[in-house]
mmCIF file of C-alpha atoms in Angstrom:
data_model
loop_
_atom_site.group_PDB
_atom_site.id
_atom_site.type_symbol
_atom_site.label_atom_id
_atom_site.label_comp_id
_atom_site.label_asym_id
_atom_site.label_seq_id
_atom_site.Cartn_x
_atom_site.Cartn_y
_atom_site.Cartn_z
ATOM 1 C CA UNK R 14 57.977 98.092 111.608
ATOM 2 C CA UNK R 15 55.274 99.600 114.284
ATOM 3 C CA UNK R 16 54.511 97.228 117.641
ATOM 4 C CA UNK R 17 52.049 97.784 119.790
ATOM 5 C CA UNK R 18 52.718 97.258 123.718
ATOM 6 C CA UNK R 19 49.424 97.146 125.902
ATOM 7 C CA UNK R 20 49.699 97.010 129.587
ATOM 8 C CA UNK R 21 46.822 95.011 131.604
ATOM 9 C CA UNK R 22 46.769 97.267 134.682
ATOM 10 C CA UNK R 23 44.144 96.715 137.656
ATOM 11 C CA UNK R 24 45.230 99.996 139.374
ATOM 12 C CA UNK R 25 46.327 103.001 138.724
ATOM 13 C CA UNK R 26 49.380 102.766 140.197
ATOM 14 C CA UNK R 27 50.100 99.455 138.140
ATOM 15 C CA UNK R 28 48.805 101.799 135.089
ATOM 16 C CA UNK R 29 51.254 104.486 135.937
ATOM 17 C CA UNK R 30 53.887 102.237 136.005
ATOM 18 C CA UNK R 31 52.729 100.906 132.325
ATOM 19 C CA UNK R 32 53.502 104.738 130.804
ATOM 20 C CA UNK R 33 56.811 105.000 132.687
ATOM 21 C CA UNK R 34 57.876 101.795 130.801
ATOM 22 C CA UNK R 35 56.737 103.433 127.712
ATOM 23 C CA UNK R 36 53.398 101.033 126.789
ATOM 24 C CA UNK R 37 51.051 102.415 124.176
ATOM 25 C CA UNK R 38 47.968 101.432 125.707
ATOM 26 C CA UNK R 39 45.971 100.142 128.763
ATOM 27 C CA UNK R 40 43.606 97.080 129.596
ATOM 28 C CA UNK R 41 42.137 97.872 132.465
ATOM 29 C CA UNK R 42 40.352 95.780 134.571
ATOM 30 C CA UNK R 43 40.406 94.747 138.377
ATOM 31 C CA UNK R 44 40.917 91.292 139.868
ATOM 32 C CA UNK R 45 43.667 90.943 137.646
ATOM 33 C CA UNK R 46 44.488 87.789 139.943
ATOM 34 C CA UNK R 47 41.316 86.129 139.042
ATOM 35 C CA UNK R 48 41.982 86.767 134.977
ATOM 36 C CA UNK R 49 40.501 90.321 135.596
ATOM 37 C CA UNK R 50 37.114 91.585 136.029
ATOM 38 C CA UNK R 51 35.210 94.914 135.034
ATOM 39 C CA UNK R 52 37.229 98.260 136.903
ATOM 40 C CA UNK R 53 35.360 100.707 138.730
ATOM 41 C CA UNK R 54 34.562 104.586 136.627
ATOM 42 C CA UNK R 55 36.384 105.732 139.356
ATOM 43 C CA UNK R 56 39.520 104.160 138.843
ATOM 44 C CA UNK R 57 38.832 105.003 134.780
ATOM 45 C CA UNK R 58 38.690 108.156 135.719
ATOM 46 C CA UNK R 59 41.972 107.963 137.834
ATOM 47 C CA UNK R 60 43.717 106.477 134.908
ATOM 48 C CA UNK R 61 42.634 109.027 132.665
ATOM 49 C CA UNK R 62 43.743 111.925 135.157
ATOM 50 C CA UNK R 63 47.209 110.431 135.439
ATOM 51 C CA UNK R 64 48.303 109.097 132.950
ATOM 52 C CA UNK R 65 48.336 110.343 128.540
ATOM 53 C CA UNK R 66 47.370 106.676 127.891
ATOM 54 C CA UNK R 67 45.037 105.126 125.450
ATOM 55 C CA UNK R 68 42.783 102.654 127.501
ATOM 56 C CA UNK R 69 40.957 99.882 126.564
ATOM 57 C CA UNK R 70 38.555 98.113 129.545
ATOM 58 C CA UNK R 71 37.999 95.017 130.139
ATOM 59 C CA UNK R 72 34.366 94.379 130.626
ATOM 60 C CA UNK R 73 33.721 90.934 132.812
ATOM 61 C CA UNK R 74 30.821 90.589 135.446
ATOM 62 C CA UNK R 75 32.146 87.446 137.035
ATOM 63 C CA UNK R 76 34.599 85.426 137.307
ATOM 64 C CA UNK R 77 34.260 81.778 135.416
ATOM 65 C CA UNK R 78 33.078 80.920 131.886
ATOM 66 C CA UNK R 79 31.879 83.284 129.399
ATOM 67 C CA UNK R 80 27.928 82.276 128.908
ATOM 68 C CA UNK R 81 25.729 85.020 130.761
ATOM 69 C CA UNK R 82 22.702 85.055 131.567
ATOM 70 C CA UNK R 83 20.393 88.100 131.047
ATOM 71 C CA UNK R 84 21.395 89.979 134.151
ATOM 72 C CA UNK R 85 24.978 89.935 133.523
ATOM 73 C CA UNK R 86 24.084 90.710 129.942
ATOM 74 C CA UNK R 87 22.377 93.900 130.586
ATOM 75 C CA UNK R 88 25.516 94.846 132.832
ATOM 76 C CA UNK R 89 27.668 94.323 130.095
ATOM 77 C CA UNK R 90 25.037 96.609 127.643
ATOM 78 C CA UNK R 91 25.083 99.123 130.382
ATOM 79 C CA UNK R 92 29.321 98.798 130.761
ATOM 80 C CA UNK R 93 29.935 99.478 127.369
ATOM 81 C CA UNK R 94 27.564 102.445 127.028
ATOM 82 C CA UNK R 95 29.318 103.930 130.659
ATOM 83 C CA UNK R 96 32.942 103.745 129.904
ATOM 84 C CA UNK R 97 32.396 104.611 126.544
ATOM 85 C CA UNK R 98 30.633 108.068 127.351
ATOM 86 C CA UNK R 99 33.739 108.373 129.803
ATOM 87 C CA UNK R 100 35.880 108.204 127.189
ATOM 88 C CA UNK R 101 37.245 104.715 126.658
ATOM 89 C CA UNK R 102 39.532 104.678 123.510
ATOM 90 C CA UNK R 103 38.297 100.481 123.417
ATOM 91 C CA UNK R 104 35.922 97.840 125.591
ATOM 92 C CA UNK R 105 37.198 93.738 125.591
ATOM 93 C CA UNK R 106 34.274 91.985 125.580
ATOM 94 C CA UNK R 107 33.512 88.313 124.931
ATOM 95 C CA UNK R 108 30.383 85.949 125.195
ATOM 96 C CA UNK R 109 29.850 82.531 123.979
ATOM 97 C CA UNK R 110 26.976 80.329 123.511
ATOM 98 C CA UNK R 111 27.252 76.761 126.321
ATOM 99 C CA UNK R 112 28.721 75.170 122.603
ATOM 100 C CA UNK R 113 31.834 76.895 122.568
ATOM 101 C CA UNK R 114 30.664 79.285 119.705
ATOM 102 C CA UNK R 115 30.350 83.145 119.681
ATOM 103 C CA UNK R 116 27.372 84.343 120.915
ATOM 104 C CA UNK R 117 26.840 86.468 118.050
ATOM 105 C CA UNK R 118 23.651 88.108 118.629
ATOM 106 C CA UNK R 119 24.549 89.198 121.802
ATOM 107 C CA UNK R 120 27.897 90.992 120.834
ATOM 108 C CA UNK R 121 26.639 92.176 118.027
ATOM 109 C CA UNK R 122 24.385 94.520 120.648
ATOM 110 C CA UNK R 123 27.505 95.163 122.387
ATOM 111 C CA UNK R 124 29.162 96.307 119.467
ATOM 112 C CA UNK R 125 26.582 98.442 118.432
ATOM 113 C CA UNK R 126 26.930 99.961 122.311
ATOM 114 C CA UNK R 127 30.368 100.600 121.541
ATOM 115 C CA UNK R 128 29.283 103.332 118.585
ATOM 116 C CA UNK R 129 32.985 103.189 117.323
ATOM 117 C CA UNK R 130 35.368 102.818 119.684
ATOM 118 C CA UNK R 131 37.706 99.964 119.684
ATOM 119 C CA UNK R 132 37.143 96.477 120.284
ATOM 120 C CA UNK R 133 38.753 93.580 121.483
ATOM 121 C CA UNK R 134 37.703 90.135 121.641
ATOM 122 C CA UNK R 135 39.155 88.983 124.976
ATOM 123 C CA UNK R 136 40.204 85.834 125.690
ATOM 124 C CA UNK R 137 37.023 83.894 125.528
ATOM 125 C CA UNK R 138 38.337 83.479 122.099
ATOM 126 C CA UNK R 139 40.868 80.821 123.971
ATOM 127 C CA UNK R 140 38.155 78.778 124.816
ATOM 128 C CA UNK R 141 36.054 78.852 121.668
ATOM 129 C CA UNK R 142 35.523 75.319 119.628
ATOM 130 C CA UNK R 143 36.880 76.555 116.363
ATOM 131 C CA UNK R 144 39.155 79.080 116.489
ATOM 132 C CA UNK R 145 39.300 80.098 112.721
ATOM 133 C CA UNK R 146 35.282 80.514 112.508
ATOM 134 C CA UNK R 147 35.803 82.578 115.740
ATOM 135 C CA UNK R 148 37.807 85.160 113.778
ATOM 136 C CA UNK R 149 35.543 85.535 110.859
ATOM 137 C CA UNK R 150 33.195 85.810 112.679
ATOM 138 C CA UNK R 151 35.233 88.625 114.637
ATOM 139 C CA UNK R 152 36.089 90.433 111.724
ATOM 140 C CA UNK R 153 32.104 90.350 110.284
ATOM 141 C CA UNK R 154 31.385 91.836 113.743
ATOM 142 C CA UNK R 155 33.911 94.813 112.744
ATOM 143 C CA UNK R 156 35.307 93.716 115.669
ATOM 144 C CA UNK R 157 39.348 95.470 115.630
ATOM 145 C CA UNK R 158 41.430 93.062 117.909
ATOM 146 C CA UNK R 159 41.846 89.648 118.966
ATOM 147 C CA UNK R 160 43.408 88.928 122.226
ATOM 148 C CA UNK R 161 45.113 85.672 122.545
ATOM 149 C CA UNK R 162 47.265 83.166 123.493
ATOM 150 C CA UNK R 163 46.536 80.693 120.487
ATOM 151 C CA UNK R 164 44.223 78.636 122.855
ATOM 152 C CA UNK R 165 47.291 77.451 125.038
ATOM 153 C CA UNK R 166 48.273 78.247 128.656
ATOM 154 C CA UNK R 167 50.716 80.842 127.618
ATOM 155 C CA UNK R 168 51.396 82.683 123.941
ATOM 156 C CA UNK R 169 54.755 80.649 123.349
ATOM 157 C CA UNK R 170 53.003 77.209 123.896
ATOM 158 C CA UNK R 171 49.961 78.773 121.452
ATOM 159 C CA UNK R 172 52.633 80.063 118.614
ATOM 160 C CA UNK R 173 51.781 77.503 115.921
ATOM 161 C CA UNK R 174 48.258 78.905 116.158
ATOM 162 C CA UNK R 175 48.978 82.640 116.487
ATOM 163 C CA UNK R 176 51.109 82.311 113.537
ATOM 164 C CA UNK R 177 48.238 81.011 111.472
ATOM 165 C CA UNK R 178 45.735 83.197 113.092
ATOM 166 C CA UNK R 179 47.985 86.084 111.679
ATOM 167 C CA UNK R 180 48.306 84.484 108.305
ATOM 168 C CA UNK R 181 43.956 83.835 107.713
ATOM 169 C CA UNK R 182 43.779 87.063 109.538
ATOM 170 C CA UNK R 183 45.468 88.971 107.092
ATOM 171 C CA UNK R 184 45.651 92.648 107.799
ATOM 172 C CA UNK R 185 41.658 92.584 108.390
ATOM 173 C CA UNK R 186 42.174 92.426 112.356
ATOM 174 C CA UNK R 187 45.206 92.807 114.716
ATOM 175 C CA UNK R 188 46.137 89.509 116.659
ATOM 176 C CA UNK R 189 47.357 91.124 120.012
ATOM 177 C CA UNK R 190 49.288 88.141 121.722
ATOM 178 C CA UNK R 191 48.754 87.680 125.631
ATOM 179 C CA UNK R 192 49.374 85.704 128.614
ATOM 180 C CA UNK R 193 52.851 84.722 129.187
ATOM 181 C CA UNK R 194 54.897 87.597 127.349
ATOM 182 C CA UNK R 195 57.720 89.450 129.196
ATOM 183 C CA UNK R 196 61.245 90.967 127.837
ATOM 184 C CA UNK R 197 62.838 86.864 127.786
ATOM 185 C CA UNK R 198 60.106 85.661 124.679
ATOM 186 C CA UNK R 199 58.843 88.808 123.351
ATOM 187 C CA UNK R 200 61.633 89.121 120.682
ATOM 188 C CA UNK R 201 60.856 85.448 119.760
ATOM 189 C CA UNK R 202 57.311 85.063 119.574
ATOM 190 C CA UNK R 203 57.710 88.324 116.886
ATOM 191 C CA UNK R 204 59.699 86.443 114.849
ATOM 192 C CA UNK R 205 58.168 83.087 115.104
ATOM 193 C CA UNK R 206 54.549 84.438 114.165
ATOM 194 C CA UNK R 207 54.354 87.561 112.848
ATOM 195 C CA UNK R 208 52.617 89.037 115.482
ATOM 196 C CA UNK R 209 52.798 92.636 116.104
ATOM 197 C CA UNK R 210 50.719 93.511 119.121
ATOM 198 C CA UNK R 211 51.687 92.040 122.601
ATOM 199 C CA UNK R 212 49.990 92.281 125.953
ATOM 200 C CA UNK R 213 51.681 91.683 128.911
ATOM 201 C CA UNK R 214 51.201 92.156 132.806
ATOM 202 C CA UNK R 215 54.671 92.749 133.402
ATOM 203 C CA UNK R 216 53.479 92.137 137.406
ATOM 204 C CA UNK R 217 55.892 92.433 140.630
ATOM 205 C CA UNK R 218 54.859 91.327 143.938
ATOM 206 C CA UNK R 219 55.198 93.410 146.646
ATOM 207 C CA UNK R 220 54.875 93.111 150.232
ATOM 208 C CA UNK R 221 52.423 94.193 152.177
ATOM 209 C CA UNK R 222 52.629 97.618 154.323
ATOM 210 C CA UNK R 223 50.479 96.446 157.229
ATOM 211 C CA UNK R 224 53.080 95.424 160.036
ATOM 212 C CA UNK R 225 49.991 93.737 162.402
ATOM 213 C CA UNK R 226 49.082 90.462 160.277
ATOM 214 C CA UNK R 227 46.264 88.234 161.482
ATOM 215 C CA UNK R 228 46.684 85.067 160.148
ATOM 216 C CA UNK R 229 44.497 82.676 159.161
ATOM 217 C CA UNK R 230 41.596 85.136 157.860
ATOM 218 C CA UNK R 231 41.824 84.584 154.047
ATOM 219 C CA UNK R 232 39.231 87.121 152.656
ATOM 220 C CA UNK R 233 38.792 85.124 149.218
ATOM 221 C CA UNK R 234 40.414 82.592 147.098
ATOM 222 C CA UNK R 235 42.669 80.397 150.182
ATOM 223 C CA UNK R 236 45.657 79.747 149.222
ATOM 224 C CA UNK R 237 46.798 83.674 148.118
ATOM 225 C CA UNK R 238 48.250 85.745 150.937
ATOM 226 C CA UNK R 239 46.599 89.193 151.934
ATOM 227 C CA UNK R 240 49.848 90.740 152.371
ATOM 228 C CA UNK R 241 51.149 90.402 148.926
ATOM 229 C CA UNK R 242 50.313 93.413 146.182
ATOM 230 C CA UNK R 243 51.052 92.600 142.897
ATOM 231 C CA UNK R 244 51.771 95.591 140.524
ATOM 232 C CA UNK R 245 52.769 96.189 137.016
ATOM 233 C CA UNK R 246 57.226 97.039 137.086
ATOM 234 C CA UNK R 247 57.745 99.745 134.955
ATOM 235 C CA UNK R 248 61.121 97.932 133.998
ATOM 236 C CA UNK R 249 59.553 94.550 132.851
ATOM 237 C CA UNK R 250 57.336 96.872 130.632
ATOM 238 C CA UNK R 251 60.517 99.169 129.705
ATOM 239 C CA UNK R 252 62.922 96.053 129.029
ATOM 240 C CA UNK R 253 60.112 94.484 126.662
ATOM 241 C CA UNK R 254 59.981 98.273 124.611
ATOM 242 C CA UNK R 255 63.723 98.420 123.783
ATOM 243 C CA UNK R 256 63.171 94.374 122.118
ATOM 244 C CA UNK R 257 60.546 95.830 120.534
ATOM 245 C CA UNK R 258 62.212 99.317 119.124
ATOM 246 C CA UNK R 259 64.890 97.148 118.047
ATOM 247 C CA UNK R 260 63.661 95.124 115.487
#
């Protein structure tokens, strides 16, 4: 039976470590802290230059909810035209309407920007108000991949869903499970819902190389150090591979 292990990297060092563990793919994004936001083409292009592995990016202007307005709209257009002339193998994209549903006219434009690259639904899908008219109406989008963590804070918590996600979803889209999954649940969350694509982080923390600290200057969100780095470990990613080969 064939998994598929995708990495969400916001560097290219974290991405580097992804294809040393032996992931198949890529999300990448930056801000990962903040639930990721769109990456720069130059770090795309980084990726692509050192590493042989397929990448799907994450396309968010801002952090918060999922309803755009027209400016942050166009950005997305203009995203999903960029990275895929760079050579994206996939975008994840999501909008919704201020009543929880899919925005459908609006990704239906994205799609159409994507001119046949993969797609993911991110997880806006998470915080939809129906989560079974959210996938048909994925799949009538021709939409390839749902990421999700069956509306919970982490995949396990969400399995009852996933598993029925997989079961309506029937072959017609991939259910890639996310948020939460390392080597200790991967095995079980397989087994538990039939899910056969898993996205994981797989995230160290490191310290800090500076040696003068001035404390007391946060530079955004107070409460997170400046002088931790948190990076994808190649053996987290490797560790959840073997599970996976196993089975």
């Amino acid at each position: 039976m064939s998994y598929i292990l995708e990495v969400c990297a916001d560097s290219v060092q974290s991405a580097v470590a992804a294809q040393e563990g032996g992931a198949g793919r890529v999300e990448l994004c930056s801000a990962l802290v903040i639930g990721g936001l769109s990456p720069s083409a130059a770090m795309f292009r980084q990726v692509k230059e050192n590493t042989d592995l397929k990448i799907r990016v994450l396309l968010r202007p801002r952090f918060g909810d999922f309803c755009y307005d027209e400016y942050e709209f166009q950005t997305l257009a203009e995203e999903v035209q960029q990275f895929r002339e760079l050579g994206a193998d996939g975008v994840v994209i999501g909008i919704l309407k201020p009543d929880g549903t899919i925005n459908m006219e609006q990704m239906a434009e994205l799609v159409n920007a994507a001119k046949g690259i993969g797609i993911t639904m991110h997880r806006a899908f998470d915080v939809c108000s129906n989560p079974y008219e959210a996938l048909e109406q994925c799949v009538s989008l021709g939409i390839d991949t749902i990421l999700t963590s069956g509306q919970r804070s982490c995949a396990w918590e969400g399995r009852e869903l996933l598993s029925e996600l997989v079961r309506r979803a029937d072959g017609r889209i991939d259910i890639l499970a996310g948020a939460g999954i390392g080597p200790e649940v991967i095995r079980e969350l397989a087994d538990y819902t039939g899910v056969r694509s898993f996205h994981m982080s797989g995230k160290k923390v490191l310290d800090s190389r500076m040696e003068f600290r001035r404390s007391g200057v946060p530079m955004g969100i107070p409460g997170f150090s400046e002088f931790e780095i948190w990076q994808t470990d190649a053996d987290q990613v490797r560790r959840a591979v073997e599970i996976l080969k196993e089975r």
